[in-house]
Each structure stands twice: as structure tokens, then as C-alpha cells.
């Protein structure tokens, strides 16, 4: 089984390689970053989500479950991407979260010809399964969106 931290870091790297996605982060690739549990300093994902700058994307490992690929058994790693869209100004179309989700799925990392959906993020995992997106709220009641993605390992 791979170390899920490697997968999280590899996904962050691929997302930072999508020029249009970085542009949505006000041109700062550091606004796409990983959350790693580090006891006792980083032990609250809800707090990390609350503290996210605007705009930004936080990538966190949610767990690993048994899965299957064809007739074989494999590990499935579940990650979440927490999205805070840029400020929408008066007169701007309300597309910020839609655009972020589209770029996470269909954006093309620099140096690749493939959309993220078909990109190998980690050499020991298949490309991501179809992701989903849903609304959530932080500790203050401010909405953000969570994109869930899964990666199935290529054998063990």
C-alpha cells in the first residue's frame, strides 16, 4: 500500500500545474496546498478549513478502503479538496465554484495532453474516479465546497 501523503502531495503538484487553476488562485500556486495530520500541531481539519485563505484549495486524505478494479482487489484512497473561491464582484457572473470544479476535472496540467480526470497523479494509482462536489459550511456558517476524489492502487 502506498503512503497516502505521497498521493496528496502528488495531487497538489498536478493541480498547481494547471495554469488556469493557478490563475483562479490569484496567480499563487501556494494557495493550492496539502493538509497533513501532524500530532499535536495539526489535529483539526475543520479548523484548517476555517483558516483557509480566499481563494484557495486544501487537499486532505480522508481514508483508505478496500476496493476493486475489474476482478481484482485493491486499495482505494479517498481525498477531499476543499474550495474557497475568489471574491465575486458586483456584475461578475456567479461561476467561481463551477469553474474551479471544471478545472479540477477537465484542466490540463502543463506538459500533459490529458485532462486531470485521465491523468496519472501517482505512478502506483489509476487516474481518479469520477469526482463529486457538494456544499458544506465551516464553523462560522460560511459556505465552501468539497470535492471528493478516489484513487485506486495498481496492485500491491
PDB file of C-alpha atoms in Angstrom:
ATOM      1  CA  UNK A   1       0.000   0.000   0.000  1.00  0.00           C
ATOM      2  CA  UNK A   2       1.284   3.476  -0.837  1.00  0.00           C
ATOM      3  CA  UNK A   3       1.674   6.219   1.726  1.00  0.00           C
ATOM      4  CA  UNK A   4      -1.433   8.402   1.219  1.00  0.00           C
ATOM      5  CA  UNK A   5       0.651  11.512   1.986  1.00  0.00           C
ATOM      6  CA  UNK A   6       2.531  10.853  -1.278  1.00  0.00           C
ATOM      7  CA  UNK A   7      -0.776  10.795  -3.147  1.00  0.00           C
ATOM      8  CA  UNK A   8      -1.959  14.033  -1.519  1.00  0.00           C
ATOM      9  CA  UNK A   9       1.320  15.765  -2.402  1.00  0.00           C
ATOM     10  CA  UNK A  10       1.228  14.407  -5.962  1.00  0.00           C
ATOM     11  CA  UNK A  11      -2.325  15.698  -6.435  1.00  0.00           C
ATOM     12  CA  UNK A  12      -1.340  19.139  -5.134  1.00  0.00           C
ATOM     13  CA  UNK A  13       1.578  19.167  -7.586  1.00  0.00           C
ATOM     14  CA  UNK A  14      -0.688  18.252 -10.540  1.00  0.00           C
ATOM     15  CA  UNK A  15      -3.283  20.863  -9.584  1.00  0.00           C
ATOM     16  CA  UNK A  16      -0.571  23.534  -9.308  1.00  0.00           C
ATOM     17  CA  UNK A  17       0.473  22.620 -12.865  1.00  0.00           C
ATOM     18  CA  UNK A  18      -2.904  23.724 -14.303  1.00  0.00           C
ATOM     19  CA  UNK A  19      -2.298  27.341 -15.375  1.00  0.00           C
ATOM     20  CA  UNK A  20      -5.986  28.321 -15.388  1.00  0.00           C
ATOM     21  CA  UNK A  21      -6.476  26.899 -11.880  1.00  0.00           C
ATOM     22  CA  UNK A  22      -3.475  28.836 -10.570  1.00  0.00           C
ATOM     23  CA  UNK A  23      -4.916  31.954 -12.207  1.00  0.00           C
ATOM     24  CA  UNK A  24      -8.115  31.386 -10.183  1.00  0.00           C
ATOM     25  CA  UNK A  25      -5.886  31.390  -7.078  1.00  0.00           C
ATOM     26  CA  UNK A  26      -4.804  34.966  -7.940  1.00  0.00           C
ATOM     27  CA  UNK A  27      -1.734  33.522  -9.661  1.00  0.00           C
ATOM     28  CA  UNK A  28      -0.339  31.981  -6.450  1.00  0.00           C
ATOM     29  CA  UNK A  29       0.247  28.205  -6.717  1.00  0.00           C
ATOM     30  CA  UNK A  30       0.895  28.085  -2.930  1.00  0.00           C
ATOM     31  CA  UNK A  31      -2.843  28.637  -2.429  1.00  0.00           C
ATOM     32  CA  UNK A  32      -3.275  25.011  -3.556  1.00  0.00           C
ATOM     33  CA  UNK A  33      -1.850  23.080  -0.638  1.00  0.00           C
ATOM     34  CA  UNK A  34      -1.931  19.848   1.364  1.00  0.00           C
ATOM     35  CA  UNK A  35      -3.293  19.217   4.822  1.00  0.00           C
ATOM     36  CA  UNK A  36      -1.309  16.540   6.653  1.00  0.00           C
ATOM     37  CA  UNK A  37      -2.232  15.426  10.156  1.00  0.00           C
ATOM     38  CA  UNK A  38       0.708  16.303  12.406  1.00  0.00           C
ATOM     39  CA  UNK A  39       0.039  15.471  16.032  1.00  0.00           C
ATOM     40  CA  UNK A  40      -0.119  17.615  18.162  1.00  0.00           C
ATOM     41  CA  UNK A  41       0.176  20.693  15.922  1.00  0.00           C
ATOM     42  CA  UNK A  42      -2.262  19.903  13.077  1.00  0.00           C
ATOM     43  CA  UNK A  43      -5.098  17.850  14.527  1.00  0.00           C
ATOM     44  CA  UNK A  44      -8.222  19.694  13.359  1.00  0.00           C
ATOM     45  CA  UNK A  45      -9.266  19.570   9.738  1.00  0.00           C
ATOM     46  CA  UNK A  46     -12.346  21.743  10.486  1.00  0.00           C
ATOM     47  CA  UNK A  47     -10.033  24.437  11.890  1.00  0.00           C
ATOM     48  CA  UNK A  48      -7.760  24.197   8.839  1.00  0.00           C
ATOM     49  CA  UNK A  49     -10.808  24.622   6.576  1.00  0.00           C
ATOM     50  CA  UNK A  50     -11.960  27.631   8.605  1.00  0.00           C
ATOM     51  CA  UNK A  51      -8.498  29.221   8.305  1.00  0.00           C
ATOM     52  CA  UNK A  52      -8.261  28.759   4.521  1.00  0.00           C
ATOM     53  CA  UNK A  53      -7.393  31.959   2.668  1.00  0.00           C
ATOM     54  CA  UNK A  54      -9.677  33.203  -0.103  1.00  0.00           C
ATOM     55  CA  UNK A  55      -9.177  31.903  -2.763  1.00  0.00           C
ATOM     56  CA  UNK A  56      -7.574  28.529  -2.043  1.00  0.00           C
ATOM     57  CA  UNK A  57      -7.798  24.753  -2.361  1.00  0.00           C
ATOM     58  CA  UNK A  58      -6.894  22.467   0.547  1.00  0.00           C
ATOM     59  CA  UNK A  59      -6.270  18.771  -0.221  1.00  0.00           C
ATOM     60  CA  UNK A  60      -6.706  16.227   2.594  1.00  0.00           C
ATOM     61  CA  UNK A  61      -6.683  12.453   2.896  1.00  0.00           C
ATOM     62  CA  UNK A  62      -9.997  11.128   4.236  1.00  0.00           C
ATOM     63  CA  UNK A  63      -9.163   7.448   4.493  1.00  0.00           C
ATOM     64  CA  UNK A  64      -8.416   4.253   2.614  1.00  0.00           C
ATOM     65  CA  UNK A  65     -10.897   1.480   1.957  1.00  0.00           C
ATOM     66  CA  UNK A  66     -10.843  -1.891   0.238  1.00  0.00           C
ATOM     67  CA  UNK A  67     -11.857  -1.547  -3.367  1.00  0.00           C
ATOM     68  CA  UNK A  68     -11.802  -3.449  -6.600  1.00  0.00           C
ATOM     69  CA  UNK A  69     -10.524  -2.924 -10.086  1.00  0.00           C
ATOM     70  CA  UNK A  70     -12.073  -5.351 -12.508  1.00  0.00           C
ATOM     71  CA  UNK A  71     -11.898  -8.772 -10.869  1.00  0.00           C
ATOM     72  CA  UNK A  72      -9.018  -7.805  -8.573  1.00  0.00           C
ATOM     73  CA  UNK A  73      -8.989  -6.339  -5.102  1.00  0.00           C
ATOM     74  CA  UNK A  74      -7.164  -3.104  -4.453  1.00  0.00           C
ATOM     75  CA  UNK A  75      -6.881  -0.201  -2.031  1.00  0.00           C
ATOM     76  CA  UNK A  76      -8.969   2.895  -2.742  1.00  0.00           C
ATOM     77  CA  UNK A  77      -7.652   6.168  -1.315  1.00  0.00           C
ATOM     78  CA  UNK A  78     -10.271   8.852  -0.671  1.00  0.00           C
ATOM     79  CA  UNK A  79      -9.243  12.506  -0.755  1.00  0.00           C
ATOM     80  CA  UNK A  80     -11.166  15.734  -0.322  1.00  0.00           C
ATOM     81  CA  UNK A  81     -10.444  19.070  -1.938  1.00  0.00           C
ATOM     82  CA  UNK A  82     -11.893  21.989  -0.007  1.00  0.00           C
ATOM     83  CA  UNK A  83     -12.586  25.002  -2.197  1.00  0.00           C
ATOM     84  CA  UNK A  84     -12.765  28.676  -1.311  1.00  0.00           C
ATOM     85  CA  UNK A  85     -13.474  30.658  -4.457  1.00  0.00           C
ATOM     86  CA  UNK A  86     -12.195  34.137  -5.157  1.00  0.00           C
ATOM     87  CA  UNK A  87     -14.340  37.118  -4.313  1.00  0.00           C
ATOM     88  CA  UNK A  88     -17.145  37.690  -6.787  1.00  0.00           C
ATOM     89  CA  UNK A  89     -17.562  41.381  -7.534  1.00  0.00           C
ATOM     90  CA  UNK A  90     -20.781  43.148  -8.418  1.00  0.00           C
ATOM     91  CA  UNK A  91     -21.632  42.326 -12.017  1.00  0.00           C
ATOM     92  CA  UNK A  92     -19.405  39.208 -12.182  1.00  0.00           C
ATOM     93  CA  UNK A  93     -21.172  36.032 -13.281  1.00  0.00           C
ATOM     94  CA  UNK A  94     -21.686  33.578 -10.387  1.00  0.00           C
ATOM     95  CA  UNK A  95     -19.332  30.957 -11.816  1.00  0.00           C
ATOM     96  CA  UNK A  96     -16.387  30.805  -9.395  1.00  0.00           C
ATOM     97  CA  UNK A  97     -17.109  27.390  -7.811  1.00  0.00           C
ATOM     98  CA  UNK A  98     -18.346  25.907 -11.082  1.00  0.00           C
ATOM     99  CA  UNK A  99     -15.110  26.991 -12.756  1.00  0.00           C
ATOM    100  CA  UNK A 100     -12.934  25.511 -10.001  1.00  0.00           C
ATOM    101  CA  UNK A 101     -14.710  22.160 -10.231  1.00  0.00           C
ATOM    102  CA  UNK A 102     -14.454  22.180 -14.027  1.00  0.00           C
ATOM    103  CA  UNK A 103     -10.714  22.880 -13.862  1.00  0.00           C
ATOM    104  CA  UNK A 104     -10.150  20.124 -11.269  1.00  0.00           C
ATOM    105  CA  UNK A 105     -11.854  17.645 -13.615  1.00  0.00           C
ATOM    106  CA  UNK A 106     -11.055  18.999 -17.076  1.00  0.00           C
ATOM    107  CA  UNK A 107      -7.999  21.200 -16.562  1.00  0.00           C
ATOM    108  CA  UNK A 108      -4.831  20.078 -18.338  1.00  0.00           C
ATOM    109  CA  UNK A 109      -1.580  20.203 -16.331  1.00  0.00           C
ATOM    110  CA  UNK A 110       1.336  21.881 -18.089  1.00  0.00           C
ATOM    111  CA  UNK A 111       3.399  19.341 -20.011  1.00  0.00           C
ATOM    112  CA  UNK A 112       0.459  16.959 -20.394  1.00  0.00           C
ATOM    113  CA  UNK A 113      -2.104  16.370 -23.098  1.00  0.00           C
ATOM    114  CA  UNK A 114      -4.622  14.778 -20.744  1.00  0.00           C
ATOM    115  CA  UNK A 115      -7.380  16.300 -18.627  1.00  0.00           C
ATOM    116  CA  UNK A 116      -6.989  15.755 -14.883  1.00  0.00           C
ATOM    117  CA  UNK A 117      -9.741  13.122 -14.981  1.00  0.00           C
ATOM    118  CA  UNK A 118      -7.483  10.929 -17.153  1.00  0.00           C
ATOM    119  CA  UNK A 119      -4.118  11.943 -15.682  1.00  0.00           C
ATOM    120  CA  UNK A 120      -1.966   9.558 -13.655  1.00  0.00           C
ATOM    121  CA  UNK A 121      -1.404  11.501 -10.452  1.00  0.00           C
ATOM    122  CA  UNK A 122       0.681   8.822  -8.680  1.00  0.00           C
ATOM    123  CA  UNK A 123       2.568   6.110 -10.594  1.00  0.00           C
ATOM    124  CA  UNK A 124       1.047   3.367  -8.413  1.00  0.00           C
ATOM    125  CA  UNK A 125      -2.564   4.533  -8.833  1.00  0.00           C
ATOM    126  CA  UNK A 126      -5.063   4.611 -11.657  1.00  0.00           C
ATOM    127  CA  UNK A 127      -6.409   8.041 -12.649  1.00  0.00           C
ATOM    128  CA  UNK A 128      -9.096   9.408 -10.352  1.00  0.00           C
ATOM    129  CA  UNK A 129     -12.598   8.006 -10.282  1.00  0.00           C
ATOM    130  CA  UNK A 130     -15.340  10.442 -11.260  1.00  0.00           C
ATOM    131  CA  UNK A 131     -15.291  13.123  -8.553  1.00  0.00           C
ATOM    132  CA  UNK A 132     -18.284  14.666  -6.827  1.00  0.00           C
ATOM    133  CA  UNK A 133     -18.842  18.125  -5.375  1.00  0.00           C
ATOM    134  CA  UNK A 134     -21.087  19.224  -2.551  1.00  0.00           C
ATOM    135  CA  UNK A 135     -21.733  22.287  -0.426  1.00  0.00           C
ATOM    136  CA  UNK A 136     -20.587  22.430   3.198  1.00  0.00           C
ATOM    137  CA  UNK A 137     -20.321  25.094   5.925  1.00  0.00           C
ATOM    138  CA  UNK A 138     -17.444  25.998   8.222  1.00  0.00           C
ATOM    139  CA  UNK A 139     -17.566  26.779  11.957  1.00  0.00           C
ATOM    140  CA  UNK A 140     -18.897  30.287  11.258  1.00  0.00           C
ATOM    141  CA  UNK A 141     -21.592  29.125   8.863  1.00  0.00           C
ATOM    142  CA  UNK A 142     -19.721  30.284   5.757  1.00  0.00           C
ATOM    143  CA  UNK A 143     -20.273  28.022   2.783  1.00  0.00           C
ATOM    144  CA  UNK A 144     -17.494  26.375   0.798  1.00  0.00           C
ATOM    145  CA  UNK A 145     -17.473  23.353  -1.491  1.00  0.00           C
ATOM    146  CA  UNK A 146     -15.902  19.921  -1.023  1.00  0.00           C
ATOM    147  CA  UNK A 147     -14.783  17.858  -3.986  1.00  0.00           C
ATOM    148  CA  UNK A 148     -14.304  14.164  -3.208  1.00  0.00           C
ATOM    149  CA  UNK A 149     -11.966  12.063  -5.341  1.00  0.00           C
ATOM    150  CA  UNK A 150     -10.788   8.469  -5.097  1.00  0.00           C
ATOM    151  CA  UNK A 151      -7.704   6.792  -6.484  1.00  0.00           C
ATOM    152  CA  UNK A 152      -7.426   3.004  -6.789  1.00  0.00           C
ATOM    153  CA  UNK A 153      -3.987   1.469  -6.396  1.00  0.00           C
ATOM    154  CA  UNK A 154      -2.488  -0.602  -9.186  1.00  0.00           C
ATOM    155  CA  UNK A 155      -1.853  -3.813  -7.300  1.00  0.00           C
ATOM    156  CA  UNK A 156       0.066  -4.234  -4.068  1.00  0.00           C
TER     157      UNK A 156
END
